[in-house]
Amino acid sequence: MRILFFGIAKDIVGKATVEFQNEIQFPIQVGALKAELIKKFPALGELSSLAIALNSHYATDDMSVSAQDEIALIPPVSGG
Amino acid sequence: MRILFFGIAKDIVGKATVEFQNEIQFPIQVGALKAELIKKFPALGELSSLAIALNSHYATDDMSVSAQDEIALIPPVSGG
Amino acid sequence: MDINIKIVSEIDTTIGYHYLAHEESGGHSIFIGSVRNSTQNETVHELFFEAYESMALLEMEKIAKEASQKWNLQKVIMHHAVGTKKVKEPIVLVGASSAHREACFEACRFLIDTLKERVPIWKKEFFENKKVWVTPHP
Amino acid sequence: MDINIKIVSEIDTTIGYHYLAHEESGGHSIFIGSVRNSTQNETVHELFFEAYESMALLEMEKIAKEASQKWNLQKVIMHHAVGTKKVKEPIVLVGASSAHREACFEACRFLIDTLKERVPIWKKEFFENKKVWVTPHP
């Protein structure tokens, strides 16, 4: 499955979209997915906040992610 | 001397400008002038507020008005 | 600080940002007041505004200067219309620009609140069967 | 309530009142944010904005609806720019209209405050010798 990265998270990961094949087992809870991503890219863990968007909505840690969902990593926002 | 009237004060007095010749003795204090005008046009006394402008600035009751000053009667404002 | 103050027959609602923009300003707060179709449940057809113009301009200038003493502002705009205004027509436009948004929001609110308290402009409301000068009670 | 939400390459700063006007509205509060020439005493050359567009539009819609539950509003507008923006160029325009001014002022402030907290848009600052993603600390 594909994860979208934006802003500083894109710089940390080095690209806007990463395909995860066998590294992550789906379904997975949002909290566990975040932990996996931080393990893989430790600099993500240093951000003041890190949220996951599930199909364009903020997700809570206990939500379940399937391989068909659109997932995005949301570093601290700074619009406006 | 001439006094300018606006809004509801103009309706009460019946015109926008009134010339006062011998009815009012100058110099006069603002408070006394207001009292004279209310005596002449009692409906002015029923307004929720009544201010005097002396040369386009709000005047306090203890200021002195001479016959050369531009005087305006300011009923409750309602701009905006 | 730059101040732009006018009594006009037609408010141009499009110019607020153009006037307020400044290289040190990140925030611009604009308030526009207009004629609405009712007041206290009565249908309003139109409003008529009369100003003691020389004094209204001076008083708006005092208010703009007071705002610039209270907040760090780059620019202030205050325009008020006179004459007959129909429903949806703009009556007043005020605004302020500042580095951060707190100051411009607070200043903009102060500008319109204080204008309504002090600037010598009077509004007559035209209803179906009557017309009255608005004389707010304190 | 009518809501007008857009992600655009250029903010049109002139349309706020035109969109917000409504026959029941007497008050219209508009906020425009723009690029200023410095941040924390460093000279800023330009900003770059990136959005997660599908989500940003949904999140702005949620914020507009929350505002309409908190206050009695006729219309809400929220436009945000993406791409490169130079000093004095507008970045964001939000606004609300209501019968009386209290509601539109409070709603407008809520719109911009909440947009900055939640809408997935990211800003990169370009200084003389470096460029950094702005990552606000809580």
GROMACS .gro file of N, CA and C in nm, chain D residues 2-128:
model
  381
  300ASP      N    1  -2.448   2.923   0.319
  300ASP     CA    2  -2.367   2.899   0.199
  300ASP      C    3  -2.219   2.900   0.235
  301ILE      N    4  -2.145   2.806   0.178
  301ILE     CA    5  -2.002   2.796   0.205
  301ILE      C    6  -1.927   2.799   0.072
  302ASN      N    7  -1.821   2.878   0.066
  302ASN     CA    8  -1.739   2.886  -0.055
  302ASN      C    9  -1.595   2.856  -0.015
  303ILE      N   10  -1.545   2.740  -0.060
  303ILE     CA   11  -1.413   2.693  -0.018
  303ILE      C   12  -1.329   2.661  -0.140
  304LYS      N   13  -1.206   2.710  -0.140
  304LYS     CA   14  -1.118   2.687  -0.256
  304LYS      C   15  -0.972   2.680  -0.215
  305ILE      N   16  -0.897   2.599  -0.290
  305ILE     CA   17  -0.750   2.605  -0.290
  305ILE      C   18  -0.715   2.664  -0.426
  306VAL      N   19  -0.640   2.773  -0.426
  306VAL     CA   20  -0.616   2.846  -0.552
  306VAL      C   21  -0.469   2.879  -0.568
  307SER      N   22  -0.430   2.911  -0.689
  307SER     CA   23  -0.291   2.955  -0.707
  307SER      C   24  -0.278   3.105  -0.679
  308GLU      N   25  -0.386   3.181  -0.700
  308GLU     CA   26  -0.385   3.325  -0.669
  308GLU      C   27  -0.511   3.359  -0.590
  309ILE      N   28  -0.496   3.422  -0.474
  309ILE     CA   29  -0.611   3.470  -0.396
  309ILE      C   30  -0.664   3.598  -0.461
  310ASP      N   31  -0.794   3.602  -0.486
  310ASP     CA   32  -0.857   3.728  -0.531
  310ASP      C   33  -0.906   3.801  -0.406
  311THR      N   34  -0.836   3.907  -0.368
  311THR     CA   35  -0.868   3.977  -0.241
  311THR      C   36  -0.989   4.068  -0.254
  312THR      N   37  -1.043   4.083  -0.375
  312THR     CA   38  -1.151   4.181  -0.396
  312THR      C   39  -1.290   4.121  -0.379
  313ILE      N   40  -1.300   3.988  -0.368
  313ILE     CA   41  -1.432   3.927  -0.379
  313ILE      C   42  -1.501   3.898  -0.247
  314GLY      N   43  -1.432   3.925  -0.135
  314GLY     CA   44  -1.487   3.888  -0.005
  314GLY      C   45  -1.630   3.938   0.014
  315TYR      N   46  -1.650   4.068   0.002
  315TYR     CA   47  -1.784   4.123   0.026
  315TYR      C   48  -1.884   4.073  -0.077
  316HIS      N   49  -1.841   4.070  -0.201
  316HIS     CA   50  -1.931   4.025  -0.308
  316HIS      C   51  -1.987   3.887  -0.275
  317TYR      N   52  -1.901   3.798  -0.225
  317TYR     CA   53  -1.951   3.665  -0.192
  317TYR      C   54  -2.033   3.664  -0.062
  318LEU      N   55  -1.988   3.738   0.038
  318LEU     CA   56  -2.052   3.730   0.171
  318LEU      C   57  -2.185   3.805   0.181
  319ALA      N   58  -2.208   3.903   0.093
  319ALA     CA   59  -2.329   3.986   0.103
  319ALA      C   60  -2.455   3.901   0.098
  320HIS      N   61  -2.552   3.937   0.181
  320HIS     CA   62  -2.677   3.863   0.191
  320HIS      C   63  -2.778   3.960   0.250
  321GLU      N   64  -2.903   3.951   0.208
  321GLU     CA   65  -2.999   4.051   0.254
  321GLU      C   66  -3.026   4.048   0.405
  322GLU      N   67  -2.993   3.937   0.469
  322GLU     CA   68  -3.011   3.931   0.616
  322GLU      C   69  -2.884   3.970   0.692
  323SER      N   70  -2.776   3.998   0.618
  323SER     CA   71  -2.647   4.026   0.683
  323SER      C   72  -2.623   4.177   0.696
  324GLY      N   73  -2.592   4.220   0.818
  324GLY     CA   74  -2.549   4.358   0.839
  324GLY      C   75  -2.399   4.367   0.860
  325GLY      N   76  -2.335   4.254   0.896
  325GLY     CA   77  -2.192   4.255   0.926
  325GLY      C   78  -2.116   4.151   0.845
  326HIS      N   79  -1.998   4.189   0.801
  326HIS     CA   80  -1.913   4.103   0.718
  326HIS      C   81  -1.770   4.121   0.767
  327SER      N   82  -1.710   4.015   0.819
  327SER     CA   83  -1.574   4.023   0.869
  327SER      C   84  -1.484   3.939   0.780
  328ILE      N   85  -1.378   4.000   0.732
  328ILE     CA   86  -1.287   3.934   0.637
  328ILE      C   87  -1.145   3.942   0.693
  329PHE      N   88  -1.074   3.830   0.687
  329PHE     CA   89  -0.932   3.831   0.725
  329PHE      C   90  -0.850   3.786   0.604
  330ILE      N   91  -0.744   3.861   0.576
  330ILE     CA   92  -0.652   3.823   0.468
  330ILE      C   93  -0.512   3.813   0.528
  331GLY      N   94  -0.450   3.698   0.510
  331GLY     CA   95  -0.312   3.679   0.555
  331GLY      C   96  -0.220   3.688   0.435
  332SER      N   97  -0.103   3.749   0.456
  332SER     CA   98  -0.011   3.766   0.343
  332SER      C   99   0.132   3.741   0.390
  333VAL      N  100   0.224   3.740   0.295
  333VAL     CA  101   0.366   3.718   0.324
  333VAL      C  102   0.425   3.848   0.377
  334ARG      N  103   0.486   3.843   0.497
  334ARG     CA  104   0.556   3.964   0.540
  334ARG      C  105   0.707   3.944   0.526
  335ASN      N  106   0.779   4.056   0.531
  335ASN     CA  107   0.919   4.054   0.490
  335ASN      C  108   1.015   3.998   0.593
  336SER      N  109   0.964   3.959   0.710
  336SER     CA  110   1.056   3.902   0.808
  336SER      C  111   0.981   3.811   0.904
  337THR      N  112   1.054   3.718   0.963
  337THR     CA  113   0.998   3.637   1.070
  337THR      C  114   1.110   3.615   1.170
  338GLN      N  115   1.080   3.638   1.297
  338GLN     CA  116   1.181   3.629   1.404
  338GLN      C  117   1.310   3.701   1.363
  339ASN      N  118   1.290   3.823   1.312
  339ASN     CA  119   1.402   3.912   1.276
  339ASN      C  120   1.489   3.865   1.159
  340GLU      N  121   1.443   3.763   1.087
  340GLU     CA  122   1.518   3.724   0.967
  340GLU      C  123   1.440   3.766   0.844
  341THR      N  124   1.511   3.812   0.742
  341THR     CA  125   1.448   3.857   0.619
  341THR      C  126   1.393   3.738   0.540
  342VAL      N  127   1.266   3.745   0.507
  342VAL     CA  128   1.201   3.640   0.429
  342VAL      C  129   1.193   3.685   0.283
  343HIS      N  130   1.235   3.597   0.191
  343HIS     CA  131   1.227   3.631   0.049
  343HIS      C  132   1.096   3.586  -0.011
  344GLU      N  133   1.058   3.464   0.019
  344GLU     CA  134   0.930   3.415  -0.030
  344GLU      C  135   0.888   3.295   0.053
  345LEU      N  136   0.763   3.256   0.036
  345LEU     CA  137   0.712   3.136   0.101
  345LEU      C  138   0.664   3.040  -0.007
  346PHE      N  139   0.666   2.912   0.028
  346PHE     CA  140   0.609   2.812  -0.062
  346PHE      C  141   0.507   2.732   0.016
  347PHE      N  142   0.387   2.719  -0.039
  347PHE     CA  143   0.280   2.645   0.028
  347PHE      C  144   0.246   2.519  -0.049
  348GLU      N  145   0.235   2.409   0.026
  348GLU     CA  146   0.196   2.281  -0.029
  348GLU      C  147   0.073   2.233   0.047
  349ALA      N  148  -0.025   2.179  -0.022
  349ALA     CA  149  -0.147   2.131   0.044
  349ALA      C  150  -0.172   1.985   0.011
  350TYR      N  151  -0.231   1.914   0.105
  350TYR     CA  152  -0.292   1.783   0.075
  350TYR      C  153  -0.435   1.820   0.038
  351GLU      N  154  -0.453   1.845  -0.090
  351GLU     CA  155  -0.568   1.922  -0.136
  351GLU      C  156  -0.704   1.860  -0.101
  352SER      N  157  -0.720   1.729  -0.129
  352SER     CA  158  -0.851   1.668  -0.103
  352SER      C  159  -0.888   1.681   0.045
  353MET      N  160  -0.788   1.660   0.131
  353MET     CA  161  -0.814   1.668   0.274
  353MET      C  162  -0.830   1.812   0.321
  354ALA      N  163  -0.750   1.903   0.265
  354ALA     CA  164  -0.758   2.044   0.305
  354ALA      C  165  -0.898   2.099   0.276
  355LEU      N  166  -0.955   2.063   0.161
  355LEU     CA  167  -1.090   2.109   0.126
  355LEU      C  168  -1.193   2.053   0.224
  356LEU      N  169  -1.180   1.926   0.255
  356LEU     CA  170  -1.273   1.864   0.351
  356LEU      C  171  -1.260   1.926   0.489
  357GLU      N  172  -1.137   1.951   0.529
  357GLU     CA  173  -1.114   2.005   0.664
  357GLU      C  174  -1.166   2.149   0.673
  358MET      N  175  -1.147   2.227   0.567
  358MET     CA  176  -1.201   2.364   0.568
  358MET      C  177  -1.354   2.359   0.573
  359GLU      N  178  -1.413   2.263   0.503
  359GLU     CA  179  -1.558   2.250   0.507
  359GLU      C  180  -1.607   2.217   0.648
  360LYS      N  181  -1.534   2.128   0.715
  360LYS     CA  182  -1.571   2.095   0.854
  360LYS      C  183  -1.564   2.220   0.942
  361ILE      N  184  -1.459   2.298   0.924
  361ILE     CA  185  -1.440   2.419   1.007
  361ILE      C  186  -1.553   2.519   0.979
  362ALA      N  187  -1.588   2.536   0.852
  362ALA     CA  188  -1.698   2.628   0.817
  362ALA      C  189  -1.828   2.582   0.882
  363LYS      N  190  -1.852   2.451   0.880
  363LYS     CA  191  -1.975   2.399   0.941
  363LYS      C  192  -1.973   2.414   1.093
  364GLU      N  193  -1.857   2.392   1.153
  364GLU     CA  194  -1.848   2.415   1.298
  364GLU      C  195  -1.879   2.561   1.332
  365ALA      N  196  -1.826   2.652   1.250
  365ALA     CA  197  -1.854   2.795   1.273
  365ALA      C  198  -2.004   2.822   1.264
  366SER      N  199  -2.069   2.759   1.168
  366SER     CA  200  -2.212   2.786   1.148
  366SER      C  201  -2.297   2.724   1.259
  367GLN      N  202  -2.238   2.628   1.333
  367GLN     CA  203  -2.310   2.575   1.450
  367GLN      C  204  -2.290   2.664   1.572
  368LYS      N  205  -2.174   2.728   1.578
  368LYS     CA  206  -2.145   2.815   1.693
  368LYS      C  207  -2.213   2.951   1.680
  369TRP      N  208  -2.223   3.003   1.557
  369TRP     CA  209  -2.278   3.136   1.536
  369TRP      C  210  -2.384   3.130   1.427
  370ASN      N  211  -2.474   3.227   1.427
  370ASN     CA  212  -2.577   3.234   1.325
  370ASN      C  213  -2.522   3.314   1.205
  371LEU      N  214  -2.475   3.241   1.105
  371LEU     CA  215  -2.407   3.303   0.992
  371LEU      C  216  -2.488   3.285   0.864
  372GLN      N  217  -2.479   3.381   0.774
  372GLN     CA  218  -2.541   3.361   0.643
  372GLN      C  219  -2.443   3.294   0.546
  373LYS      N  220  -2.317   3.339   0.545
  373LYS     CA  221  -2.221   3.284   0.449
  373LYS      C  222  -2.082   3.275   0.511
  374VAL      N  223  -2.006   3.179   0.459
  374VAL     CA  224  -1.866   3.164   0.500
  374VAL      C  225  -1.781   3.144   0.375
  375ILE      N  226  -1.666   3.211   0.371
  375ILE     CA  227  -1.571   3.193   0.260
  375ILE      C  228  -1.435   3.155   0.319
  376MET      N  229  -1.369   3.058   0.256
  376MET     CA  230  -1.233   3.019   0.297
  376MET      C  231  -1.154   2.984   0.170
  377HIS      N  232  -1.057   3.069   0.137
  377HIS     CA  233  -0.970   3.043   0.021
  377HIS      C  234  -0.826   3.037   0.071
  378HIS      N  235  -0.751   2.937   0.025
  378HIS     CA  236  -0.608   2.930   0.059
  378HIS      C  237  -0.527   2.913  -0.068
  379ALA      N  238  -0.414   2.981  -0.073
  379ALA     CA  239  -0.325   2.971  -0.190
  379ALA      C  240  -0.224   2.860  -0.173
  380VAL      N  241  -0.178   2.805  -0.284
  380VAL     CA  242  -0.064   2.714  -0.285
  380VAL      C  243   0.039   2.766  -0.385
  381GLY      N  244   0.163   2.716  -0.371
  381GLY     CA  245   0.270   2.759  -0.460
  381GLY      C  246   0.356   2.865  -0.396
  382THR      N  247   0.435   2.932  -0.478
  382THR     CA  248   0.531   3.031  -0.429
  382THR      C  249   0.464   3.167  -0.413
  383LYS      N  250   0.484   3.231  -0.298
  383LYS     CA  251   0.425   3.362  -0.271
  383LYS      C  252   0.532   3.457  -0.221
  384LYS      N  253   0.537   3.575  -0.283
  384LYS     CA  254   0.637   3.676  -0.246
  384LYS      C  255   0.578   3.772  -0.142
  385VAL      N  256   0.665   3.856  -0.086
  385VAL     CA  257   0.624   3.954   0.014
  385VAL      C  258   0.508   4.038  -0.039
  386LYS      N  259   0.407   4.058   0.046
  386LYS     CA  260   0.283   4.133   0.020
  386LYS      C  261   0.178   4.053  -0.059
  387GLU      N  262   0.215   3.935  -0.108
  387GLU     CA  263   0.113   3.856  -0.178
  387GLU      C  264   0.021   3.788  -0.078
  388PRO      N  265  -0.109   3.784  -0.107
  388PRO     CA  266  -0.203   3.720  -0.015
  388PRO      C  267  -0.190   3.568  -0.016
  389ILE      N  268  -0.209   3.508   0.101
  389ILE     CA  269  -0.196   3.364   0.121
  389ILE      C  270  -0.331   3.301   0.149
  390VAL      N  271  -0.411   3.372   0.227
  390VAL     CA  272  -0.536   3.313   0.275
  390VAL      C  273  -0.639   3.424   0.290
  391LEU      N  274  -0.763   3.392   0.258
  391LEU     CA  275  -0.876   3.485   0.279
  391LEU      C  276  -0.987   3.403   0.344
  392VAL      N  277  -1.032   3.448   0.462
  392VAL     CA  278  -1.148   3.385   0.524
  392VAL      C  279  -1.245   3.495   0.565
  393GLY      N  280  -1.373   3.462   0.572
  393GLY     CA  281  -1.471   3.563   0.612
  393GLY      C  282  -1.605   3.500   0.643
  394ALA      N  283  -1.688   3.579   0.713
  394ALA     CA  284  -1.822   3.534   0.749
  394ALA      C  285  -1.916   3.653   0.752
  395SER      N  286  -2.043   3.628   0.722
  395SER     CA  287  -2.145   3.733   0.733
  395SER      C  288  -2.253   3.690   0.830
  396SER      N  289  -2.308   3.790   0.900
  396SER     CA  290  -2.410   3.765   1.002
  396SER      C  291  -2.496   3.890   1.018
  397ALA      N  292  -2.609   3.876   1.087
  397ALA     CA  293  -2.698   3.991   1.105
  397ALA      C  294  -2.624   4.103   1.179
  398HIS      N  295  -2.558   4.069   1.290
  398HIS     CA  296  -2.489   4.169   1.372
  398HIS      C  297  -2.339   4.141   1.372
  399ARG      N  298  -2.260   4.242   1.410
  399ARG     CA  299  -2.116   4.229   1.390
  399ARG      C  300  -2.046   4.134   1.486
  400GLU      N  301  -2.099   4.115   1.606
  400GLU     CA  302  -2.031   4.028   1.702
  400GLU      C  303  -2.005   3.890   1.639
  401ALA      N  304  -2.111   3.831   1.583
  401ALA     CA  305  -2.101   3.693   1.533
  401ALA      C  306  -1.999   3.682   1.420
  402CYS      N  307  -2.001   3.775   1.325
  402CYS     CA  308  -1.909   3.760   1.211
  402CYS      C  309  -1.764   3.779   1.254
  403PHE      N  310  -1.740   3.872   1.347
  403PHE     CA  311  -1.602   3.892   1.396
  403PHE      C  312  -1.552   3.765   1.465
  404GLU      N  313  -1.633   3.712   1.555
  404GLU     CA  314  -1.589   3.593   1.629
  404GLU      C  315  -1.572   3.474   1.535
  405ALA      N  316  -1.664   3.459   1.441
  405ALA     CA  317  -1.656   3.347   1.348
  405ALA      C  318  -1.531   3.360   1.261
  406CYS      N  319  -1.502   3.481   1.214
  406CYS     CA  320  -1.386   3.502   1.125
  406CYS      C  321  -1.257   3.466   1.198
  407ARG      N  322  -1.249   3.507   1.324
  407ARG     CA  323  -1.131   3.474   1.404
  407ARG      C  324  -1.119   3.323   1.423
  408PHE      N  325  -1.232   3.259   1.450
  408PHE     CA  326  -1.234   3.113   1.464
  408PHE      C  327  -1.188   3.046   1.334
  409LEU      N  328  -1.234   3.096   1.220
  409LEU     CA  329  -1.199   3.034   1.092
  409LEU      C  330  -1.048   3.033   1.071
  410ILE      N  331  -0.984   3.148   1.092
  410ILE     CA  332  -0.840   3.153   1.064
  410ILE      C  333  -0.761   3.079   1.172
  411ASP      N  334  -0.802   3.090   1.299
  411ASP     CA  335  -0.730   3.019   1.406
  411ASP      C  336  -0.737   2.868   1.383
  412THR      N  337  -0.855   2.820   1.347
  412THR     CA  338  -0.874   2.676   1.334
  412THR      C  339  -0.810   2.625   1.205
  413LEU      N  340  -0.818   2.705   1.099
  413LEU     CA  341  -0.747   2.670   0.976
  413LEU      C  342  -0.598   2.647   1.005
  414LYS      N  343  -0.538   2.738   1.081
  414LYS     CA  344  -0.396   2.726   1.109
  414LYS      C  345  -0.364   2.604   1.195
  415GLU      N  346  -0.460   2.561   1.275
  415GLU     CA  347  -0.437   2.444   1.361
  415GLU      C  348  -0.453   2.311   1.288
  416ARG      N  349  -0.546   2.306   1.193
  416ARG     CA  350  -0.590   2.175   1.145
  416ARG      C  351  -0.579   2.149   0.997
  417VAL      N  352  -0.580   2.253   0.914
  417VAL     CA  353  -0.589   2.227   0.770
  417VAL      C  354  -0.452   2.183   0.717
  418PRO      N  355  -0.446   2.069   0.646
  418PRO     CA  356  -0.317   2.014   0.604
  418PRO      C  357  -0.255   2.092   0.489
  419ILE      N  358  -0.192   2.203   0.529
  419ILE     CA  359  -0.118   2.288   0.437
  419ILE      C  360   0.014   2.319   0.507
  420TRP      N  361   0.122   2.319   0.429
  420TRP     CA  362   0.255   2.338   0.487
  420TRP      C  363   0.327   2.451   0.417
  421LYS      N  364   0.401   2.525   0.497
  421LYS     CA  365   0.470   2.646   0.452
  421LYS      C  366   0.619   2.627   0.463
  422LYS      N  367   0.690   2.660   0.356
  422LYS     CA  368   0.836   2.659   0.359
  422LYS      C  369   0.883   2.804   0.348
  423GLU      N  370   0.971   2.845   0.438
  423GLU     CA  371   1.021   2.982   0.438
  423GLU      C  372   1.156   2.987   0.368
  424PHE      N  373   1.170   3.082   0.275
  424PHE     CA  374   1.296   3.101   0.204
  424PHE      C  375   1.364   3.226   0.256
  425PHE      N  376   1.476   3.205   0.326
  425PHE     CA  377   1.557   3.315   0.378
  425PHE      C  378   1.674   3.338   0.283
  426GLU      N  379   1.761   3.431   0.322
  426GLU     CA  380   1.879   3.462   0.239
  426GLU      C  381   1.959   3.336   0.204
   0.00000   0.00000   0.00000
